[in-house]
Amino acid sequence: MECGPDGGVVPPPEHQAPLKCAAEDANAIPQSPTLSSEEFLQFKRKATTIVEEYFSTDDVAATANELRELRVPCYHYYFVKKLVSVAMDRHDREKEMAAVLLSSLYGDVVDRPQLHKGFCKLTESCDDLSVDTPDAVDILAVFVARAVVDDMLPPAFLAKQSACLPAGCKGAEVLRRAEKSYLSVPHHGEIVLQRWGGSKRITVEEAKAKISDILEEYLAAGDRSEALRCVRDLKIPFFHHDVVKRALVLAVERGGAAEAHILDLLKAASEEGVINESQITKGFDRLIDSVDDLALDVPNARCLLRSAIHKASSEGWLCASCLKPFPPEPKKRSEVDDDAAVRQFKAKAVSIIKEYFLTGDVIEVMSRLEAENCSCCSSFNAIFVQKLFNAAMDRKSRGKEMASVLLSSLCLPPEDVVAGFHLLIEAAEDAALDNPAIVEDLTMFFARSVVDEVIAPSDLEAMEEDACSRVKAGGGSTGMLALRNARALLGAKLSAERILRCWGGGGSGKAGWELDEVKDMIGKLLQEYDSGGDIREACRCIKDLGMPFFHHEVVKKALVTIIEKRGKDEQLWGLLTECYSRGLITPNQMTKGFDRVADCVDDLALDVPDAGRQLGCCIERAKKEGWLEPSFSMARPGQPAVANGNGACS
């Protein structure tokens, strides 16, 4: 199989050369034939017959062969239009059959320009289709969304085709509805795939589980015919790329005899037509995208995958020139030479993260992570960040909130967090197949990390520049889109509070609390403790709030009270000391609390004239305690410098 100049897939050489269409030019996409063309009229009659037979037999392979035997690929756009328009008048079963057939034919029989042209014709004729099918707009919108989800149409098709349609026509409404109602909603991939009952009523997760079982059973029993029969019986030809990918992962991980058996199975699947060439190429491409992630478990994964590609190409069932280029070697290779140590840490990290989602105990995570990564290895920190957010993306809003809270509390070096985000971005294209909402999730994680001051806005810009360079080099664009969305979100007014509340707030605490309620609770907690409460009880109450990313409010309210009492309140200073020593208040939250008081010291001076001097005393004392960096200053741009003072706060 070879790639054409337009990026489409040219049918393999073993098929007969197609007849040249009368309207086809050697260097351009053929123009629409006139209705007087006898050749075109004959194709229309045969295409109608093929469509009707397909809806009766549900035989994808036979339909593909019949269409290929007509040997007029320049008219395939009409087949696309006819298939969809006929399905629109049928039940959901036929609509799902039409979507499955298009996905199976794409690349192997129907090339990209013809499929695009077919959908252009459908949107242009939607006004006519609506006469016989009142809900034609919604049905066609689902077909367009399904084509995008199945990687047949690029998302950019919607905007480009919309610009070519008259304003107010039903075709334009189709494209708007496909974008707004189907492709922009969370988990849109799963929703669109299940719109008409799904792939023979089997979910994506069920399909993946069955594919894994088939491959494991094949390696155990060695019955190739039975394995191919099981793959065929799944009746999901548009998802066969997952069979290829999972098989290759097993081959790379197990090597030796298992690798040989897997490649023999894929070769037989190709030769017998069980898996078409487009799906085989797509499966290899998916593993190429995630090869660096696989290399964390199998260090020589790149070499093994290249070997498998060479063998498949030499045997004639894979076109190596049609594959994506391998991504460039990571700029910073793992600093850990001991592969066993990496695997051991990854297993421990997964265990720590699972336990955290059950208990919500940040202090325990900090303790265990410090024990497992006693040398503070940057590579281990990056792996932990990647594993944390991968686990969070499989959970509900509460789990995502807990992950952001934990990252903010760990106080990892910003460069290690950025390295972990790079790992997430590199694997985003592959992860998007399992998590359709990955762009939205990554957007909020990136934005939340900036709001929590885990990374700087400049880090986000540098990550976007790196992602752009990878896209130009043939990398994926999912991560770049998430980074751009995050920067746009951060640039909006009052974005910080919206981002903090994006998952309901509260992390392991009580989602749904308003910030004013939390501030009031903190004020009452400090007042009660200052009146003679128990320090352990006060620490427990602060922890039970479940909002460690908001502990700067505890610092601010405590400092304001200390200043109002002219520094004579050692009770609250002792509470801050205890919270800091226990890790309840992190250095980041402590600094943020002092910053907030410094920002409002002029207002505070209206009630306490020497508030500036009192705050200066507290800052000096905090520096001696090790809470603040020596460079910390209460001076603000545009304000006259206020002497911090050398006296005690008493």
PDB file of C-alpha atoms in Angstrom, residues 90-242:
ATOM      1  CA  ARG A  90     -33.951   3.981   7.905  1.00  0.00           C
ATOM      2  CA  HIS A  91     -33.809   2.881  11.535  1.00  0.00           C
ATOM      3  CA  ASP A  92     -30.862   3.413  13.901  1.00  0.00           C
ATOM      4  CA  ARG A  93     -29.502  -0.021  12.948  1.00  0.00           C
ATOM      5  CA  GLU A  94     -29.008   1.048   9.325  1.00  0.00           C
ATOM      6  CA  LYS A  95     -27.528   4.401  10.360  1.00  0.00           C
ATOM      7  CA  GLU A  96     -24.957   2.598  12.510  1.00  0.00           C
ATOM      8  CA  MET A  97     -24.264   0.167   9.640  1.00  0.00           C
ATOM      9  CA  ALA A  98     -23.632   3.100   7.287  1.00  0.00           C
ATOM     10  CA  ALA A  99     -21.195   4.720   9.732  1.00  0.00           C
ATOM     11  CA  VAL A 100     -19.344   1.423  10.205  1.00  0.00           C
ATOM     12  CA  LEU A 101     -19.114   0.859   6.434  1.00  0.00           C
ATOM     13  CA  LEU A 102     -17.700   4.336   5.798  1.00  0.00           C
ATOM     14  CA  SER A 103     -15.054   3.829   8.484  1.00  0.00           C
ATOM     15  CA  SER A 104     -14.124   0.449   6.990  1.00  0.00           C
ATOM     16  CA  LEU A 105     -13.913   1.732   3.404  1.00  0.00           C
ATOM     17  CA  TYR A 106     -11.989   4.900   4.269  1.00  0.00           C
ATOM     18  CA  GLY A 107      -8.382   4.796   3.142  1.00  0.00           C
ATOM     19  CA  ASP A 108      -8.512   1.306   1.681  1.00  0.00           C
ATOM     20  CA  VAL A 109     -11.285   1.796  -0.914  1.00  0.00           C
ATOM     21  CA  VAL A 110     -12.585   5.363  -0.626  1.00  0.00           C
ATOM     22  CA  ASP A 111      -9.784   7.921  -0.422  1.00  0.00           C
ATOM     23  CA  ARG A 112      -9.829  11.124   1.602  1.00  0.00           C
ATOM     24  CA  PRO A 113     -10.727  13.654  -1.168  1.00  0.00           C
ATOM     25  CA  GLN A 114     -13.687  11.538  -2.286  1.00  0.00           C
ATOM     26  CA  LEU A 115     -15.020  11.112   1.246  1.00  0.00           C
ATOM     27  CA  HIS A 116     -14.649  14.852   1.898  1.00  0.00           C
ATOM     28  CA  LYS A 117     -16.439  15.623  -1.358  1.00  0.00           C
ATOM     29  CA  GLY A 118     -19.261  13.233  -0.441  1.00  0.00           C
ATOM     30  CA  PHE A 119     -19.888  15.039   2.857  1.00  0.00           C
ATOM     31  CA  CYS A 120     -19.686  18.413   1.079  1.00  0.00           C
ATOM     32  CA  LYS A 121     -22.431  17.242  -1.301  1.00  0.00           C
ATOM     33  CA  LEU A 122     -24.534  16.047   1.653  1.00  0.00           C
ATOM     34  CA  THR A 123     -24.364  19.413   3.437  1.00  0.00           C
ATOM     35  CA  GLU A 124     -25.125  21.243   0.187  1.00  0.00           C
ATOM     36  CA  SER A 125     -28.235  19.121  -0.434  1.00  0.00           C
ATOM     37  CA  CYS A 126     -29.509  19.132   3.174  1.00  0.00           C
ATOM     38  CA  ASP A 127     -32.392  21.480   2.280  1.00  0.00           C
ATOM     39  CA  ASP A 128     -33.654  18.900  -0.245  1.00  0.00           C
ATOM     40  CA  LEU A 129     -33.092  15.987   2.147  1.00  0.00           C
ATOM     41  CA  SER A 130     -35.166  17.769   4.811  1.00  0.00           C
ATOM     42  CA  VAL A 131     -38.247  17.600   2.570  1.00  0.00           C
ATOM     43  CA  ASP A 132     -38.418  13.798   2.942  1.00  0.00           C
ATOM     44  CA  THR A 133     -36.656  13.541   6.321  1.00  0.00           C
ATOM     45  CA  PRO A 134     -37.820  16.250   8.781  1.00  0.00           C
ATOM     46  CA  ASP A 135     -34.984  15.576  11.233  1.00  0.00           C
ATOM     47  CA  ALA A 136     -32.337  15.461   8.494  1.00  0.00           C
ATOM     48  CA  VAL A 137     -30.306  18.253  10.136  1.00  0.00           C
ATOM     49  CA  ASP A 138     -29.767  16.319  13.370  1.00  0.00           C
ATOM     50  CA  ILE A 139     -29.141  12.974  11.629  1.00  0.00           C
ATOM     51  CA  LEU A 140     -26.594  14.454   9.232  1.00  0.00           C
ATOM     52  CA  ALA A 141     -24.945  16.321  12.130  1.00  0.00           C
ATOM     53  CA  VAL A 142     -24.395  12.965  13.851  1.00  0.00           C
ATOM     54  CA  PHE A 143     -22.916  11.484  10.660  1.00  0.00           C
ATOM     55  CA  VAL A 144     -20.493  14.438  10.392  1.00  0.00           C
ATOM     56  CA  ALA A 145     -19.550  14.143  14.090  1.00  0.00           C
ATOM     57  CA  ARG A 146     -19.093  10.374  13.699  1.00  0.00           C
ATOM     58  CA  ALA A 147     -16.775  10.928  10.724  1.00  0.00           C
ATOM     59  CA  VAL A 148     -14.668  13.299  12.844  1.00  0.00           C
ATOM     60  CA  VAL A 149     -14.580  10.865  15.780  1.00  0.00           C
ATOM     61  CA  ASP A 150     -13.584   8.016  13.439  1.00  0.00           C
ATOM     62  CA  ASP A 151     -10.717  10.181  12.059  1.00  0.00           C
ATOM     63  CA  MET A 152     -12.195  10.339   8.559  1.00  0.00           C
ATOM     64  CA  LEU A 153     -12.886  14.082   8.566  1.00  0.00           C
ATOM     65  CA  PRO A 154     -10.550  16.585  10.235  1.00  0.00           C
ATOM     66  CA  PRO A 155     -12.198  18.952  12.751  1.00  0.00           C
ATOM     67  CA  ALA A 156     -11.212  21.825  10.444  1.00  0.00           C
ATOM     68  CA  PHE A 157     -13.691  20.468   7.859  1.00  0.00           C
ATOM     69  CA  LEU A 158     -16.576  22.049   9.765  1.00  0.00           C
ATOM     70  CA  ALA A 159     -15.235  25.605   9.560  1.00  0.00           C
ATOM     71  CA  LYS A 160     -13.995  25.306   5.971  1.00  0.00           C
ATOM     72  CA  GLN A 161     -17.226  23.829   4.615  1.00  0.00           C
ATOM     73  CA  SER A 162     -19.379  26.245   6.611  1.00  0.00           C
ATOM     74  CA  ALA A 163     -17.635  29.155   4.882  1.00  0.00           C
ATOM     75  CA  CYS A 164     -18.632  27.674   1.498  1.00  0.00           C
ATOM     76  CA  LEU A 165     -22.353  27.430   2.322  1.00  0.00           C
ATOM     77  CA  PRO A 166     -24.970  30.207   2.092  1.00  0.00           C
ATOM     78  CA  ALA A 167     -25.838  31.824   5.418  1.00  0.00           C
ATOM     79  CA  GLY A 168     -28.981  30.399   6.982  1.00  0.00           C
ATOM     80  CA  CYS A 169     -29.077  27.193   4.933  1.00  0.00           C
ATOM     81  CA  LYS A 170     -29.698  23.845   6.625  1.00  0.00           C
ATOM     82  CA  GLY A 171     -26.245  22.605   5.659  1.00  0.00           C
ATOM     83  CA  ALA A 172     -24.664  25.330   7.764  1.00  0.00           C
ATOM     84  CA  GLU A 173     -26.993  24.371  10.638  1.00  0.00           C
ATOM     85  CA  VAL A 174     -25.780  20.756  10.295  1.00  0.00           C
ATOM     86  CA  LEU A 175     -22.171  21.823  10.804  1.00  0.00           C
ATOM     87  CA  ARG A 176     -23.047  24.106  13.740  1.00  0.00           C
ATOM     88  CA  ARG A 177     -25.016  21.349  15.441  1.00  0.00           C
ATOM     89  CA  ALA A 178     -22.244  18.794  14.883  1.00  0.00           C
ATOM     90  CA  GLU A 179     -19.795  21.176  16.568  1.00  0.00           C
ATOM     91  CA  LYS A 180     -21.945  22.511  19.422  1.00  0.00           C
ATOM     92  CA  SER A 181     -24.186  19.543  20.271  1.00  0.00           C
ATOM     93  CA  TYR A 182     -21.848  16.624  19.666  1.00  0.00           C
ATOM     94  CA  LEU A 183     -18.140  17.465  19.323  1.00  0.00           C
ATOM     95  CA  SER A 184     -17.880  20.124  22.059  1.00  0.00           C
ATOM     96  CA  VAL A 185     -19.545  18.215  24.900  1.00  0.00           C
ATOM     97  CA  PRO A 186     -17.581  16.186  27.492  1.00  0.00           C
ATOM     98  CA  HIS A 187     -16.983  12.539  26.494  1.00  0.00           C
ATOM     99  CA  HIS A 188     -18.234  13.361  23.006  1.00  0.00           C
ATOM    100  CA  GLY A 189     -16.472  10.365  21.441  1.00  0.00           C
ATOM    101  CA  GLU A 190     -18.378   7.849  23.547  1.00  0.00           C
ATOM    102  CA  ILE A 191     -21.652   9.744  23.067  1.00  0.00           C
ATOM    103  CA  VAL A 192     -21.332   9.877  19.279  1.00  0.00           C
ATOM    104  CA  LEU A 193     -20.252   6.235  18.997  1.00  0.00           C
ATOM    105  CA  GLN A 194     -23.265   5.132  21.045  1.00  0.00           C
ATOM    106  CA  ARG A 195     -25.775   7.489  19.364  1.00  0.00           C
ATOM    107  CA  TRP A 196     -27.332   4.749  17.247  1.00  0.00           C
ATOM    108  CA  GLY A 197     -26.710   1.822  19.554  1.00  0.00           C
ATOM    109  CA  GLY A 198     -22.946   1.732  19.186  1.00  0.00           C
ATOM    110  CA  SER A 199     -20.688  -0.788  17.561  1.00  0.00           C
ATOM    111  CA  LYS A 200     -23.124  -3.692  17.636  1.00  0.00           C
ATOM    112  CA  ARG A 201     -23.998  -2.515  21.148  1.00  0.00           C
ATOM    113  CA  ILE A 202     -20.524  -3.007  22.540  1.00  0.00           C
ATOM    114  CA  THR A 203     -18.855  -0.167  24.450  1.00  0.00           C
ATOM    115  CA  VAL A 204     -15.309   0.979  23.824  1.00  0.00           C
ATOM    116  CA  GLU A 205     -14.141  -0.411  27.161  1.00  0.00           C
ATOM    117  CA  GLU A 206     -15.812  -3.775  26.487  1.00  0.00           C
ATOM    118  CA  ALA A 207     -14.190  -3.901  23.052  1.00  0.00           C
ATOM    119  CA  LYS A 208     -10.746  -3.242  24.527  1.00  0.00           C
ATOM    120  CA  ALA A 209     -11.241  -5.917  27.176  1.00  0.00           C
ATOM    121  CA  LYS A 210     -12.345  -8.483  24.585  1.00  0.00           C
ATOM    122  CA  ILE A 211      -9.405  -7.640  22.329  1.00  0.00           C
ATOM    123  CA  SER A 212      -6.973  -8.152  25.241  1.00  0.00           C
ATOM    124  CA  ASP A 213      -8.616 -11.494  26.086  1.00  0.00           C
ATOM    125  CA  ILE A 214      -8.394 -12.666  22.455  1.00  0.00           C
ATOM    126  CA  LEU A 215      -4.681 -11.830  22.256  1.00  0.00           C
ATOM    127  CA  GLU A 216      -3.857 -13.432  25.614  1.00  0.00           C
ATOM    128  CA  GLU A 217      -5.751 -16.594  24.653  1.00  0.00           C
ATOM    129  CA  TYR A 218      -3.963 -16.692  21.293  1.00  0.00           C
ATOM    130  CA  LEU A 219      -0.530 -16.489  22.937  1.00  0.00           C
ATOM    131  CA  ALA A 220      -1.538 -19.218  25.390  1.00  0.00           C
ATOM    132  CA  ALA A 221      -3.169 -21.637  22.905  1.00  0.00           C
ATOM    133  CA  GLY A 222      -1.531 -20.649  19.621  1.00  0.00           C
ATOM    134  CA  ASP A 223      -4.756 -21.149  17.610  1.00  0.00           C
ATOM    135  CA  ARG A 224      -4.473 -18.496  14.916  1.00  0.00           C
ATOM    136  CA  SER A 225      -7.699 -19.413  13.092  1.00  0.00           C
ATOM    137  CA  GLU A 226      -9.711 -19.127  16.301  1.00  0.00           C
ATOM    138  CA  ALA A 227      -8.133 -15.753  17.118  1.00  0.00           C
ATOM    139  CA  LEU A 228      -8.996 -14.367  13.668  1.00  0.00           C
ATOM    140  CA  ARG A 229     -12.544 -15.716  13.977  1.00  0.00           C
ATOM    141  CA  CYS A 230     -12.957 -13.954  17.321  1.00  0.00           C
ATOM    142  CA  VAL A 231     -11.637 -10.679  15.910  1.00  0.00           C
ATOM    143  CA  ARG A 232     -14.022 -10.981  12.972  1.00  0.00           C
ATOM    144  CA  ASP A 233     -16.957 -11.785  15.288  1.00  0.00           C
ATOM    145  CA  LEU A 234     -16.427  -8.537  17.208  1.00  0.00           C
ATOM    146  CA  LYS A 235     -17.823  -6.769  14.100  1.00  0.00           C
ATOM    147  CA  ILE A 236     -15.942  -3.531  14.790  1.00  0.00           C
ATOM    148  CA  PRO A 237     -13.723  -3.175  11.702  1.00  0.00           C
ATOM    149  CA  PHE A 238     -13.269   0.565  12.312  1.00  0.00           C
ATOM    150  CA  PHE A 239     -11.693  -0.238  15.707  1.00  0.00           C
ATOM    151  CA  HIS A 240      -9.261  -2.910  14.453  1.00  0.00           C
ATOM    152  CA  HIS A 241      -6.398  -0.434  14.899  1.00  0.00           C
ATOM    153  CA  ASP A 242      -6.700  -1.173  18.628  1.00  0.00           C
TER     154      ASP A 242
END
